[in-house]
């Protein structure tokens, strides 16, 4: 039983994420870490397995609270949802004004806004912190996206900086914004991760079907790409997965993994939130839908006899084709990030957060799943112009997309003609073409809306709001005059 308030930080939840984060904290100089888990067996197991961590373990919430020095700071790493609320309720009963509760789980940002508001009324600080990097990140250094008050950040900042991943000498953590800002940004991070994974999967599929190369040969291609501008954790692990051979069948592992992708919901949250904010995150949405489509075996079986194209893709110049795929992947990836940052901008505006986009790209450079070389370019783009209206319009990215667009179009057209699904590649290209279009058929949509619902329209040549009397003499009236 703990009887002295000697721990400067505590962790609640001793499943894989919480125990790894507690070990990470304990390994940093100056930290003394209190731990607690609802089921005491887990606390005992962690304490005995890692005696060097010097954990101050408690088997009751009262003892856990008593073991923390003031201001008490506790990081909750439990199952998101009801579990988080249960632990917050326990802590608020025992914590005092000025103490800090951190939720490091994958909470929906609107829950974090609600919880922050309720906890703040007690004088206790509540910080929703997105933590990315999975089990390994929690242990060795994650990318951390904390929200909450500036007061809480003062105490918490140095602790989080000590455990975060380090990229180019800088810790991958920053105070993202108030209340739910951290969990919002973590959600969009996950959405971008969905898009990036889907784009890589489409690139693999195109190369395999277009060239007949084996997974091991394609692994070499990804390993080669990882030495250039596409260098990233996801490209690196893709090569590892493709190279893996299944021990029981001696086949490439990729060929024995069931092709039905799972999801834990953060991608769907990103898309649902984007729909509410009116932000077209089409690449992310296609990635979420591609997983849904893959996981409908009955529909896929019923549709498997539907007719396909008359010819398959006859790639003549393999090297040129692979370079086309690489360029299409790079351009589509830029679109996914551009859309993700649009959502962050819109969220910041809607919820009143002062989010520094360049700093977000910086803290994603290490520890997290979407860490990539080109994130530095995003930081530079926002440093140069903090009010950039779309990332893809920054000179550096415009240049890449311009250079890639012929390849991108050949790949999307070829995929369509040969019946290879490439939803993320093609929706990214459509988004790009929509964004750069002088004129969109949205004018016709406005005409239709005015026809059936008198929803009115604006004109290109004069100010005002107009309506055509479709069921009358079809003359145009100034809609403002009719109200
Ligand atoms: P988890 O499987 O999500 O949750 C298990 C933990 O939650 C156990 O410690 C469990 O305690 C506790 N718990 C569940 N309901 C509770 C309740 N009503 N009251 C108190 N404790 C309760 O664990 P995890 O995978 O380590 O993840 C922890 C959090 O980190 C989650 O929010 C997850 O979304 C987030 N996260 C996970 C990853 C990852 O890669 N796994 C990455 C980033 C973020 P008992 O032992 O008593 O059941």
Short mmCIF file of C-alpha atoms and ligand atoms in Angstrom, two decimals:
data_model
loop_
_atom_site.label_atom_id
_atom_site.label_comp_id
_atom_site.label_asym_id
_atom_site.label_seq_id
_atom_site.Cartn_x
_atom_site.Cartn_y
_atom_site.Cartn_z
CA UNK A 1 0.00 0.00 0.00
CA UNK A 2 1.31 3.47 -0.89
CA UNK A 3 1.56 5.75 2.08
CA UNK A 4 3.62 8.67 0.84
CA UNK A 5 2.82 11.16 -1.88
CA UNK A 6 5.98 10.64 -3.87
CA UNK A 7 4.95 9.98 -7.48
CA UNK A 8 4.95 13.00 -9.82
CA UNK A 9 2.81 11.13 -12.37
CA UNK A 10 0.35 8.25 -12.31
CA UNK A 11 -1.06 5.90 -14.93
CA UNK A 12 -4.46 4.21 -14.65
CA UNK A 13 -5.06 1.18 -16.87
CA UNK A 14 -2.40 -1.53 -16.99
CA UNK A 15 -3.33 -3.13 -20.33
CA UNK A 16 -0.72 -2.95 -23.08
CA UNK A 17 -0.84 0.82 -23.75
CA UNK A 18 -0.97 1.93 -20.12
CA UNK A 19 1.76 -0.41 -18.89
CA UNK A 20 4.06 0.55 -21.77
CA UNK A 21 3.45 4.25 -21.20
CA UNK A 22 4.12 3.80 -17.46
CA UNK A 23 7.39 2.01 -18.27
CA UNK A 24 8.33 4.80 -20.69
CA UNK A 25 7.63 7.40 -17.98
CA UNK A 26 9.59 5.44 -15.38
CA UNK A 27 12.62 5.21 -17.69
CA UNK A 28 12.95 9.03 -17.84
CA UNK A 29 15.02 10.79 -15.24
CA UNK A 30 13.12 12.59 -12.55
CA UNK A 31 9.90 10.61 -12.87
CA UNK A 32 8.42 8.48 -10.15
CA UNK A 33 5.37 6.63 -11.49
CA UNK A 34 2.24 5.52 -9.64
CA UNK A 35 0.13 2.79 -11.24
CA UNK A 36 -3.39 1.47 -10.78
CA UNK A 37 -5.71 -0.89 -12.64
CA UNK A 38 -9.32 -1.85 -11.90
CA UNK A 39 -8.34 -5.52 -11.66
CA UNK A 40 -5.42 -5.68 -9.21
CA UNK A 41 -3.90 -8.82 -10.80
CA UNK A 42 -2.75 -6.72 -13.75
CA UNK A 43 -1.09 -4.17 -11.45
CA UNK A 44 0.68 -6.98 -9.59
CA UNK A 45 1.82 -8.61 -12.83
CA UNK A 46 3.28 -5.36 -14.18
CA UNK A 47 5.00 -4.57 -10.86
CA UNK A 48 6.64 -7.97 -10.63
CA UNK A 49 7.57 -8.15 -14.31
CA UNK A 50 9.28 -4.75 -14.30
CA UNK A 51 10.83 -4.28 -10.83
CA UNK A 52 13.42 -1.82 -12.18
CA UNK A 53 10.66 0.66 -13.08
CA UNK A 54 10.18 1.35 -9.36
CA UNK A 55 6.42 1.63 -9.76
CA UNK A 56 4.41 2.81 -6.78
CA UNK A 57 1.52 0.38 -7.16
CA UNK A 58 -1.91 0.78 -5.58
CA UNK A 59 -4.86 -1.53 -5.42
CA UNK A 60 -7.44 1.13 -4.58
CA UNK A 61 -8.12 4.48 -6.19
CA UNK A 62 -7.74 6.16 -2.76
CA UNK A 63 -4.21 4.78 -2.34
CA UNK A 64 -3.36 5.71 -5.92
CA UNK A 65 -4.44 9.31 -5.34
CA UNK A 66 -2.56 9.43 -2.04
CA UNK A 67 0.62 8.29 -3.78
CA UNK A 68 0.67 11.32 -6.10
CA UNK A 69 2.45 14.57 -5.25
CA UNK A 70 0.69 17.88 -5.87
CA UNK A 71 -0.47 18.98 -8.40
CA UNK A 72 -1.62 15.40 -8.88
CA UNK A 73 -1.32 14.26 -12.48
CA UNK A 74 -2.87 11.01 -13.71
CA UNK A 75 -2.96 9.61 -17.23
CA UNK A 76 -5.94 7.37 -17.97
CA UNK A 77 -5.22 4.58 -20.47
CA UNK A 78 -8.38 2.47 -20.32
CA UNK A 79 -10.93 1.25 -22.82
CA UNK A 80 -12.40 4.37 -24.46
CA UNK A 81 -16.02 5.20 -23.68
CA UNK A 82 -17.76 4.07 -20.48
CA UNK A 83 -14.44 2.95 -18.94
CA UNK A 84 -13.00 6.45 -19.33
CA UNK A 85 -16.09 8.06 -17.76
CA UNK A 86 -15.98 5.59 -14.84
CA UNK A 87 -12.34 6.42 -14.07
CA UNK A 88 -12.89 10.18 -14.46
CA UNK A 89 -15.74 9.97 -11.94
CA UNK A 90 -13.52 8.13 -9.46
CA UNK A 91 -10.70 10.64 -9.86
CA UNK A 92 -12.86 13.75 -9.58
CA UNK A 93 -14.11 12.42 -6.23
CA UNK A 94 -10.58 12.43 -4.84
CA UNK A 95 -8.64 15.06 -6.82
CA UNK A 96 -8.45 18.74 -5.81
CA UNK A 97 -8.60 21.96 -7.84
CA UNK A 98 -5.40 22.40 -9.85
CA UNK A 99 -4.85 18.63 -10.24
CA UNK A 100 -4.71 17.22 -13.77
CA UNK A 101 -6.58 14.31 -15.32
CA UNK A 102 -5.24 13.23 -18.72
CA UNK A 103 -7.21 10.91 -20.99
CA UNK A 104 -4.65 9.24 -23.27
CA UNK A 105 -7.19 6.85 -24.84
CA UNK A 106 -8.78 7.13 -28.25
CA UNK A 107 -11.74 9.29 -27.22
CA UNK A 108 -14.10 10.95 -29.66
CA UNK A 109 -13.25 14.66 -29.46
CA UNK A 110 -16.83 15.66 -28.71
CA UNK A 111 -16.71 13.38 -25.63
CA UNK A 112 -13.49 15.14 -24.63
CA UNK A 113 -15.16 18.55 -25.01
CA UNK A 114 -18.03 17.33 -22.81
CA UNK A 115 -15.70 15.81 -20.20
CA UNK A 116 -13.43 18.86 -20.09
CA UNK A 117 -16.38 21.15 -19.49
CA UNK A 118 -17.73 18.98 -16.66
CA UNK A 119 -14.36 18.42 -14.98
CA UNK A 120 -13.35 22.10 -15.30
CA UNK A 121 -16.34 23.05 -13.15
CA UNK A 122 -14.69 21.22 -10.23
CA UNK A 123 -11.49 23.26 -10.68
CA UNK A 124 -9.61 20.15 -11.83
CA UNK A 125 -7.86 20.29 -15.21
CA UNK A 126 -8.87 17.78 -17.84
CA UNK A 127 -6.62 17.10 -20.82
CA UNK A 128 -7.63 14.88 -23.74
CA UNK A 129 -4.36 13.71 -25.29
CA UNK A 130 -4.21 11.76 -28.54
CA UNK A 131 -1.38 9.24 -28.37
CA UNK A 132 -0.18 7.62 -31.58
CA UNK A 133 2.33 4.90 -32.24
CA UNK A 134 0.67 1.79 -30.86
CA UNK A 135 2.28 -0.39 -28.22
CA UNK A 136 5.83 0.24 -29.37
CA UNK A 137 5.29 4.00 -29.50
CA UNK A 138 3.88 4.03 -25.96
CA UNK A 139 7.01 2.26 -24.72
CA UNK A 140 9.72 3.92 -26.77
CA UNK A 141 8.26 7.31 -27.61
CA UNK A 142 4.87 8.15 -29.14
CA UNK A 143 3.63 11.22 -30.94
CA UNK A 144 1.41 13.01 -28.44
CA UNK A 145 -1.39 15.46 -29.23
CA UNK A 146 -2.65 17.04 -25.99
CA UNK A 147 -5.52 19.49 -25.72
CA UNK A 148 -6.73 21.10 -22.49
CA UNK A 149 -5.85 24.32 -20.73
CA UNK A 150 -2.60 26.28 -20.88
CA UNK A 151 -2.34 25.87 -17.09
CA UNK A 152 -2.37 22.08 -17.39
CA UNK A 153 0.17 22.21 -20.22
CA UNK A 154 2.63 24.02 -17.95
CA UNK A 155 2.85 21.00 -15.61
CA UNK A 156 2.20 18.34 -18.20
CA UNK A 157 4.33 19.72 -21.05
CA UNK A 158 7.75 18.81 -19.59
CA UNK A 159 6.54 15.31 -18.62
CA UNK A 160 5.08 14.62 -22.08
CA UNK A 161 8.16 16.07 -23.78
CA UNK A 162 10.31 13.63 -21.80
CA UNK A 163 8.44 10.56 -23.11
CA UNK A 164 7.55 11.61 -26.65
CA UNK A 165 9.37 10.43 -29.76
CA UNK A 166 12.14 12.73 -30.94
CA UNK A 167 12.36 13.78 -34.58
CA UNK A 168 15.33 15.81 -35.76
CA UNK A 169 16.08 16.78 -32.16
CA UNK A 170 12.55 17.93 -31.33
CA UNK A 171 10.02 16.10 -29.13
CA UNK A 172 6.91 15.01 -31.01
CA UNK A 173 4.43 16.79 -28.74
CA UNK A 174 2.89 20.24 -28.70
CA UNK A 175 -0.07 21.86 -26.95
CA UNK A 176 -2.53 21.45 -29.83
CA UNK A 177 -5.32 23.68 -28.47
CA UNK A 178 -7.95 23.77 -25.75
CA UNK A 179 -10.44 21.05 -24.70
CA UNK A 180 -10.96 18.49 -27.50
CA UNK A 181 -8.34 19.86 -29.94
CA UNK A 182 -5.84 17.08 -29.22
CA UNK A 183 -8.28 14.25 -29.78
CA UNK A 184 -9.62 16.00 -32.88
CA UNK A 185 -6.15 16.17 -34.42
CA UNK A 186 -5.45 12.55 -33.41
CA UNK A 187 -8.70 11.54 -35.15
CA UNK A 188 -7.66 13.27 -38.38
CA UNK A 189 -4.21 11.68 -38.04
CA UNK A 190 -5.94 8.30 -38.04
CA UNK A 191 -8.07 9.29 -41.04
CA UNK A 192 -4.94 10.20 -43.00
CA UNK A 193 -3.45 6.87 -41.89
CA UNK A 194 -6.46 5.05 -43.42
CA UNK A 195 -5.95 6.92 -46.72
CA UNK A 196 -2.20 6.32 -46.78
CA UNK A 197 -2.66 2.58 -46.13
CA UNK A 198 -5.33 2.24 -48.82
CA UNK A 199 -3.20 4.12 -51.37
CA UNK A 200 -0.23 1.85 -50.67
CA UNK A 201 -2.50 -1.20 -50.95
CA UNK A 202 -3.79 0.02 -54.33
CA UNK A 203 -0.21 0.61 -55.53
CA UNK A 204 0.71 -2.96 -54.57
CA UNK A 205 -2.39 -4.38 -56.29
CA UNK A 206 -1.75 -2.44 -59.50
CA UNK A 207 1.88 -3.56 -59.67
CA UNK A 208 1.00 -7.16 -58.94
CA UNK A 209 -1.83 -7.33 -61.48
CA UNK A 210 -0.09 -5.14 -64.05
CA UNK A 211 3.31 -6.83 -64.02
CA UNK A 212 2.78 -10.25 -62.46
CA UNK A 213 5.62 -9.60 -60.02
CA UNK A 214 5.70 -11.69 -56.84
CA UNK A 215 5.06 -10.15 -53.42
CA UNK A 216 8.77 -10.52 -52.61
CA UNK A 217 9.70 -8.63 -55.80
CA UNK A 218 7.16 -5.93 -54.94
CA UNK A 219 8.67 -5.78 -51.44
CA UNK A 220 11.96 -4.79 -53.09
CA UNK A 221 10.16 -2.02 -54.99
CA UNK A 222 8.69 -0.62 -51.77
CA UNK A 223 12.06 -0.89 -50.03
CA UNK A 224 13.56 1.10 -52.92
CA UNK A 225 10.77 3.72 -52.71
CA UNK A 226 11.55 4.02 -49.01
CA UNK A 227 14.96 5.45 -49.84
CA UNK A 228 13.39 8.41 -51.68
CA UNK A 229 10.72 11.05 -51.25
CA UNK A 230 8.10 8.46 -50.21
CA UNK A 231 10.21 7.40 -47.22
CA UNK A 232 7.80 6.61 -44.39
CA UNK A 233 6.98 4.06 -41.73
CA UNK A 234 4.03 2.68 -43.71
CA UNK A 235 6.09 2.12 -46.87
CA UNK A 236 8.80 0.49 -44.75
CA UNK A 237 6.44 -1.97 -43.05
CA UNK A 238 4.69 -2.71 -46.36
CA UNK A 239 7.97 -4.11 -47.68
CA UNK A 240 8.26 -6.25 -44.53
CA UNK A 241 4.72 -7.60 -44.83
CA UNK A 242 5.12 -8.41 -48.54
CA UNK A 243 8.40 -10.21 -47.93
CA UNK A 244 6.97 -12.43 -45.19
CA UNK A 245 6.53 -16.13 -46.07
CA UNK A 246 3.88 -18.20 -44.30
CA UNK A 247 5.56 -21.03 -42.37
CA UNK A 248 2.69 -23.51 -42.70
CA UNK A 249 2.08 -23.19 -46.45
CA UNK A 250 5.35 -21.71 -47.71
CA UNK A 251 3.27 -19.16 -49.61
CA UNK A 252 3.70 -15.39 -49.34
CA UNK A 253 1.86 -14.44 -46.12
CA UNK A 254 -0.11 -11.79 -48.06
CA UNK A 255 -1.74 -14.60 -50.07
CA UNK A 256 -3.06 -16.42 -47.02
CA UNK A 257 -4.36 -13.38 -45.13
CA UNK A 258 -8.13 -13.06 -45.58
CA UNK A 259 -8.80 -9.95 -47.68
CA UNK A 260 -11.35 -8.37 -45.33
CA UNK A 261 -10.01 -5.27 -43.60
CA UNK A 262 -11.08 -4.42 -40.06
CA UNK A 263 -11.49 -1.00 -38.50
CA UNK A 264 -11.83 0.39 -35.00
CA UNK A 265 -13.84 3.44 -36.01
CA UNK A 266 -11.52 6.45 -35.98
CA UNK A 267 -11.53 6.60 -39.80
CA UNK A 268 -15.32 6.66 -39.78
CA UNK A 269 -15.26 9.42 -37.13
CA UNK A 270 -12.98 11.49 -39.36
CA UNK A 271 -15.39 11.16 -42.27
CA UNK A 272 -18.53 11.72 -40.18
CA UNK A 273 -16.98 14.87 -38.69
CA UNK A 274 -15.87 16.05 -42.13
CA UNK A 275 -19.44 15.63 -43.42
CA UNK A 276 -20.71 17.76 -40.53
CA UNK A 277 -18.07 20.40 -41.23
CA UNK A 278 -18.71 20.26 -45.01
CA UNK A 279 -15.12 19.30 -45.83
CA UNK A 280 -14.52 16.91 -48.75
CA UNK A 281 -12.12 14.31 -47.36
CA UNK A 282 -12.82 12.03 -50.31
CA UNK A 283 -9.52 10.10 -50.14
CA UNK A 284 -10.06 9.26 -46.48
CA UNK A 285 -13.72 8.39 -47.12
CA UNK A 286 -12.80 6.03 -49.98
CA UNK A 287 -10.28 4.32 -47.72
CA UNK A 288 -12.92 3.77 -45.03
CA UNK A 289 -15.44 2.54 -47.62
CA UNK A 290 -12.85 0.25 -49.25
CA UNK A 291 -12.47 -1.52 -45.89
CA UNK A 292 -16.27 -1.77 -45.61
CA UNK A 293 -16.58 -3.19 -49.12
CA UNK A 294 -13.85 -5.75 -48.43
CA UNK A 295 -15.74 -6.95 -45.36
CA UNK A 296 -18.94 -7.91 -47.19
CA UNK A 297 -18.22 -11.52 -48.22
CA UNK A 298 -21.83 -12.34 -49.17
CA UNK A 299 -22.11 -9.36 -51.51
CA UNK A 300 -18.68 -10.00 -52.97
CA UNK A 301 -19.51 -13.65 -53.62
CA UNK A 302 -22.82 -12.72 -55.26
CA UNK A 303 -21.11 -10.10 -57.45
CA UNK A 304 -18.11 -12.22 -58.39
CA UNK A 305 -19.74 -13.40 -61.61
CA UNK A 306 -20.60 -9.88 -62.82
CA UNK A 307 -18.92 -9.04 -66.12
CA UNK A 308 -15.56 -7.28 -66.11
CA UNK A 309 -13.55 -5.55 -68.84
CA UNK A 310 -12.77 -7.28 -72.10
CA UNK A 311 -9.02 -7.00 -71.67
CA UNK A 312 -6.46 -7.05 -68.90
CA UNK A 313 -3.65 -4.51 -68.54
CA UNK A 314 -0.73 -5.34 -70.83
CA UNK A 315 2.11 -3.38 -69.33
CA UNK A 316 4.82 -3.05 -71.94
CA UNK A 317 7.45 -1.04 -70.13
CA UNK A 318 7.50 -2.40 -66.57
CA UNK A 319 9.91 0.20 -65.16
CA UNK A 320 7.92 3.10 -66.60
CA UNK A 321 4.69 1.60 -65.26
CA UNK A 322 6.11 1.19 -61.76
CA UNK A 323 7.32 4.80 -61.85
CA UNK A 324 3.80 5.87 -62.90
CA UNK A 325 2.37 4.02 -59.89
CA UNK A 326 4.92 5.69 -57.59
CA UNK A 327 4.02 9.14 -58.91
CA UNK A 328 0.29 8.43 -58.61
CA UNK A 329 0.84 7.30 -55.03
CA UNK A 330 2.80 10.42 -54.13
CA UNK A 331 0.26 12.79 -55.70
CA UNK A 332 -2.70 10.99 -54.08
CA UNK A 333 -0.94 11.02 -50.72
CA UNK A 334 -0.50 14.79 -50.97
CA UNK A 335 -4.24 15.08 -51.63
CA UNK A 336 -5.02 12.95 -48.55
CA UNK A 337 -2.89 15.22 -46.35
CA UNK A 338 -4.30 18.34 -47.99
CA UNK A 339 -7.83 17.13 -47.21
CA UNK A 340 -6.88 16.13 -43.66
CA UNK A 341 -5.41 19.58 -42.97
CA UNK A 342 -8.56 21.17 -44.44
CA UNK A 343 -10.52 19.27 -41.81
CA UNK A 344 -8.19 20.46 -39.06
CA UNK A 345 -8.61 24.08 -40.23
CA UNK A 346 -12.40 23.71 -40.33
CA UNK A 347 -12.48 22.01 -36.91
CA UNK A 348 -10.31 24.74 -35.40
CA UNK A 349 -12.66 27.37 -36.78
CA UNK A 350 -15.79 25.58 -35.61
CA UNK A 351 -14.56 24.86 -32.08
CA UNK A 352 -12.40 27.94 -31.54
CA UNK A 353 -8.99 26.27 -31.41
CA UNK A 354 -5.77 28.04 -32.32
CA UNK A 355 -4.08 25.12 -34.05
CA UNK A 356 -0.65 25.68 -35.62
CA UNK A 357 -0.75 23.46 -38.70
CA UNK A 358 3.02 23.49 -39.15
CA UNK A 359 3.51 22.27 -35.58
CA UNK A 360 1.08 19.41 -36.17
CA UNK A 361 3.08 18.20 -39.18
CA UNK A 362 6.21 18.46 -37.00
CA UNK A 363 4.88 16.27 -34.20
CA UNK A 364 3.82 13.63 -36.73
CA UNK A 365 7.43 13.24 -37.92
CA UNK A 366 8.26 10.69 -35.22
CA UNK A 367 6.56 8.07 -33.09
CA UNK A 368 3.32 7.83 -35.06
CA UNK A 369 2.10 5.55 -37.81
CA UNK A 370 2.05 8.24 -40.54
CA UNK A 371 5.60 9.44 -39.84
CA UNK A 372 7.15 10.37 -43.15
CA UNK A 373 9.96 12.36 -44.63
CA UNK A 374 7.67 14.76 -46.50
CA UNK A 375 6.02 16.07 -43.30
CA UNK A 376 8.89 18.56 -43.10
CA UNK A 377 7.65 20.03 -46.38
CA UNK A 378 4.18 20.50 -44.85
CA UNK A 379 5.68 22.38 -41.90
CA UNK A 380 7.67 24.56 -44.31
CA UNK A 381 4.57 25.26 -46.41
CA UNK A 382 2.59 26.44 -43.35
CA UNK A 383 5.59 28.35 -41.94
CA UNK A 384 5.83 30.21 -45.23
CA UNK A 385 2.10 30.88 -45.38
CA UNK A 386 0.08 30.11 -42.23
CA UNK A 387 -3.13 31.03 -44.10
CA UNK A 388 -2.54 28.63 -46.98
CA UNK A 389 -6.04 27.85 -48.32
CA UNK A 390 -5.15 24.31 -49.42
CA UNK A 391 -1.92 22.44 -48.86
CA UNK A 392 -1.86 21.24 -52.46
CA UNK A 393 -1.61 24.88 -53.62
CA UNK A 394 1.72 25.42 -51.80
CA UNK A 395 4.46 25.79 -54.46
CA UNK A 396 6.38 22.68 -53.37
CA UNK A 397 3.31 20.44 -53.56
CA UNK A 398 1.96 22.04 -56.74
CA UNK A 399 5.27 21.21 -58.39
CA UNK A 400 5.12 17.56 -57.32
CA UNK A 401 1.52 17.13 -58.39
CA UNK A 402 2.17 18.84 -61.76
CA UNK A 403 5.12 16.53 -62.38
CA UNK A 404 3.05 13.50 -61.35
CA UNK A 405 -0.21 14.24 -63.10
CA UNK A 406 0.45 12.47 -66.42
CA UNK A 407 1.44 9.31 -64.54
CA UNK A 408 -1.53 9.70 -62.20
CA UNK A 409 -3.96 9.98 -65.12
CA UNK A 410 -2.43 6.98 -66.94
CA UNK A 411 -2.75 4.86 -63.79
CA UNK A 412 -6.34 5.87 -63.00
CA UNK A 413 -7.43 5.44 -66.64
CA UNK A 414 -5.61 2.10 -66.96
CA UNK A 415 -7.08 0.83 -63.71
CA UNK A 416 -10.60 1.72 -64.88
CA UNK A 417 -10.09 0.11 -68.30
CA UNK A 418 -8.68 -3.08 -66.88
CA UNK A 419 -11.17 -3.39 -64.03
CA UNK A 420 -8.71 -2.96 -61.15
CA UNK A 421 -10.36 -1.10 -58.27
CA UNK A 422 -8.37 1.99 -57.33
CA UNK A 423 -10.91 4.06 -55.39
CA UNK A 424 -8.44 6.19 -53.44
CA UNK A 425 -6.23 6.92 -56.48
CA UNK A 426 -9.19 7.88 -58.65
CA UNK A 427 -11.12 9.89 -56.08
CA UNK A 428 -7.96 11.87 -55.27
CA UNK A 429 -7.50 12.69 -58.95
CA UNK A 430 -11.17 13.69 -59.28
CA UNK A 431 -10.82 15.93 -56.23
CA UNK A 432 -7.74 17.54 -57.77
CA UNK A 433 -9.55 18.15 -61.05
CA UNK A 434 -12.61 19.47 -59.22
CA UNK A 435 -10.52 21.86 -57.17
CA UNK A 436 -8.69 23.30 -60.18
CA UNK A 437 -11.74 23.52 -62.47
CA UNK A 438 -12.71 26.96 -63.78
CA UNK A 439 -16.32 26.00 -63.71
CA UNK A 440 -18.13 23.09 -62.07
CA UNK A 441 -21.47 21.48 -62.88
CA UNK A 442 -22.55 22.71 -59.45
CA UNK A 443 -24.32 25.40 -61.51
CA UNK A 444 -26.67 22.71 -62.84
CA UNK A 445 -27.23 21.34 -59.33
CA UNK A 446 -28.26 24.85 -58.26
CA UNK A 447 -30.65 25.04 -61.25
CA UNK A 448 -32.20 21.71 -60.29
CA UNK A 449 -32.54 22.75 -56.64
CA UNK A 450 -34.23 25.96 -57.70
CA UNK A 451 -36.58 24.03 -60.02
CA UNK A 452 -37.95 21.54 -57.49
CA UNK A 453 -37.54 23.41 -54.24
CA UNK A 454 -37.24 27.13 -55.02
CA UNK A 455 -33.86 26.99 -53.30
CA UNK A 456 -32.66 30.04 -55.31
CA UNK A 457 -29.27 30.66 -56.94
CA UNK A 458 -26.70 33.39 -57.33
CA UNK A 459 -25.51 34.71 -60.71
CA UNK A 460 -22.02 35.18 -62.07
CA UNK A 461 -22.81 38.63 -63.46
CA UNK A 462 -24.64 40.47 -60.69
CA UNK A 463 -25.15 40.52 -56.92
CA UNK A 464 -28.29 39.12 -55.35
CA UNK A 465 -30.23 35.90 -54.94
CA UNK A 466 -32.52 34.74 -57.75
CA UNK A 467 -35.30 32.34 -58.50
CA UNK A 468 -36.84 31.33 -61.81
CA UNK A 469 -40.62 30.95 -61.84
CA UNK A 470 -40.36 27.39 -63.21
CA UNK A 471 -44.06 26.57 -62.99
CA UNK A 472 -45.10 30.04 -64.12
CA UNK A 473 -43.86 32.06 -67.03
CA UNK A 474 -40.20 31.09 -66.30
CA UNK A 475 -39.14 34.66 -65.81
CA UNK A 476 -36.49 35.34 -63.20
CA UNK A 477 -37.27 37.20 -59.99
CA UNK A 478 -35.00 38.64 -57.36
CA UNK A 479 -35.61 36.20 -54.48
CA UNK A 480 -34.82 38.85 -51.89
CA UNK A 481 -37.77 40.96 -53.17
CA UNK A 482 -40.21 38.10 -52.64
CA UNK A 483 -39.48 37.76 -48.88
P1 LIG B 1 -7.97 -1.64 -23.85
O1 LIG B 1 -8.05 -3.08 -24.24
O2 LIG B 1 -8.58 -0.64 -24.74
O3 LIG B 1 -8.62 -1.47 -22.39
C1 LIG B 1 -8.30 -2.33 -21.32
C2 LIG B 1 -8.07 -1.54 -20.04
O4 LIG B 1 -9.22 -0.73 -19.72
C3 LIG B 1 -7.84 -2.43 -18.84
O5 LIG B 1 -6.87 -1.83 -18.03
C4 LIG B 1 -9.20 -2.45 -18.18
O6 LIG B 1 -9.15 -2.77 -16.83
C5 LIG B 1 -9.61 -1.02 -18.37
N1 LIG B 1 -11.05 -0.81 -18.22
C6 LIG B 1 -12.03 -1.17 -19.07
N2 LIG B 1 -13.23 -0.79 -18.60
C7 LIG B 1 -13.01 -0.18 -17.41
C8 LIG B 1 -13.84 0.41 -16.43
N3 LIG B 1 -15.17 0.48 -16.60
N4 LIG B 1 -13.25 0.94 -15.33
C9 LIG B 1 -11.91 0.90 -15.18
N5 LIG B 1 -11.07 0.34 -16.05
C10 LIG B 1 -11.61 -0.19 -17.16
O7 LIG B 1 -6.42 -1.27 -23.55
P2 LIG B 1 -5.28 -0.73 -24.52
O8 LIG B 1 -5.24 -1.45 -25.82
O9 LIG B 1 -4.07 -0.70 -23.68
O10 LIG B 1 -5.74 0.76 -24.85
C11 LIG B 1 -5.93 1.74 -23.85
C12 LIG B 1 -6.44 3.02 -24.50
O11 LIG B 1 -5.44 3.49 -25.42
C13 LIG B 1 -7.72 2.84 -25.32
O12 LIG B 1 -8.50 3.99 -25.19
C14 LIG B 1 -7.21 2.72 -26.74
O13 LIG B 1 -8.18 3.13 -27.67
C15 LIG B 1 -6.03 3.67 -26.70
N6 LIG B 1 -5.00 3.42 -27.72
C16 LIG B 1 -4.64 2.17 -28.04
C17 LIG B 1 -3.65 1.97 -29.00
C18 LIG B 1 -3.21 0.59 -29.33
O14 LIG B 1 -2.39 0.45 -30.26
N7 LIG B 1 -3.66 -0.44 -28.63
C19 LIG B 1 -3.03 3.05 -29.61
C20 LIG B 1 -3.40 4.32 -29.24
C21 LIG B 1 -4.39 4.50 -28.29
P3 LIG B 1 -9.33 -4.31 -16.35
O15 LIG B 1 -7.97 -4.92 -16.46
O16 LIG B 1 -9.81 -4.21 -14.95
O17 LIG B 1 -10.34 -4.95 -17.26
#
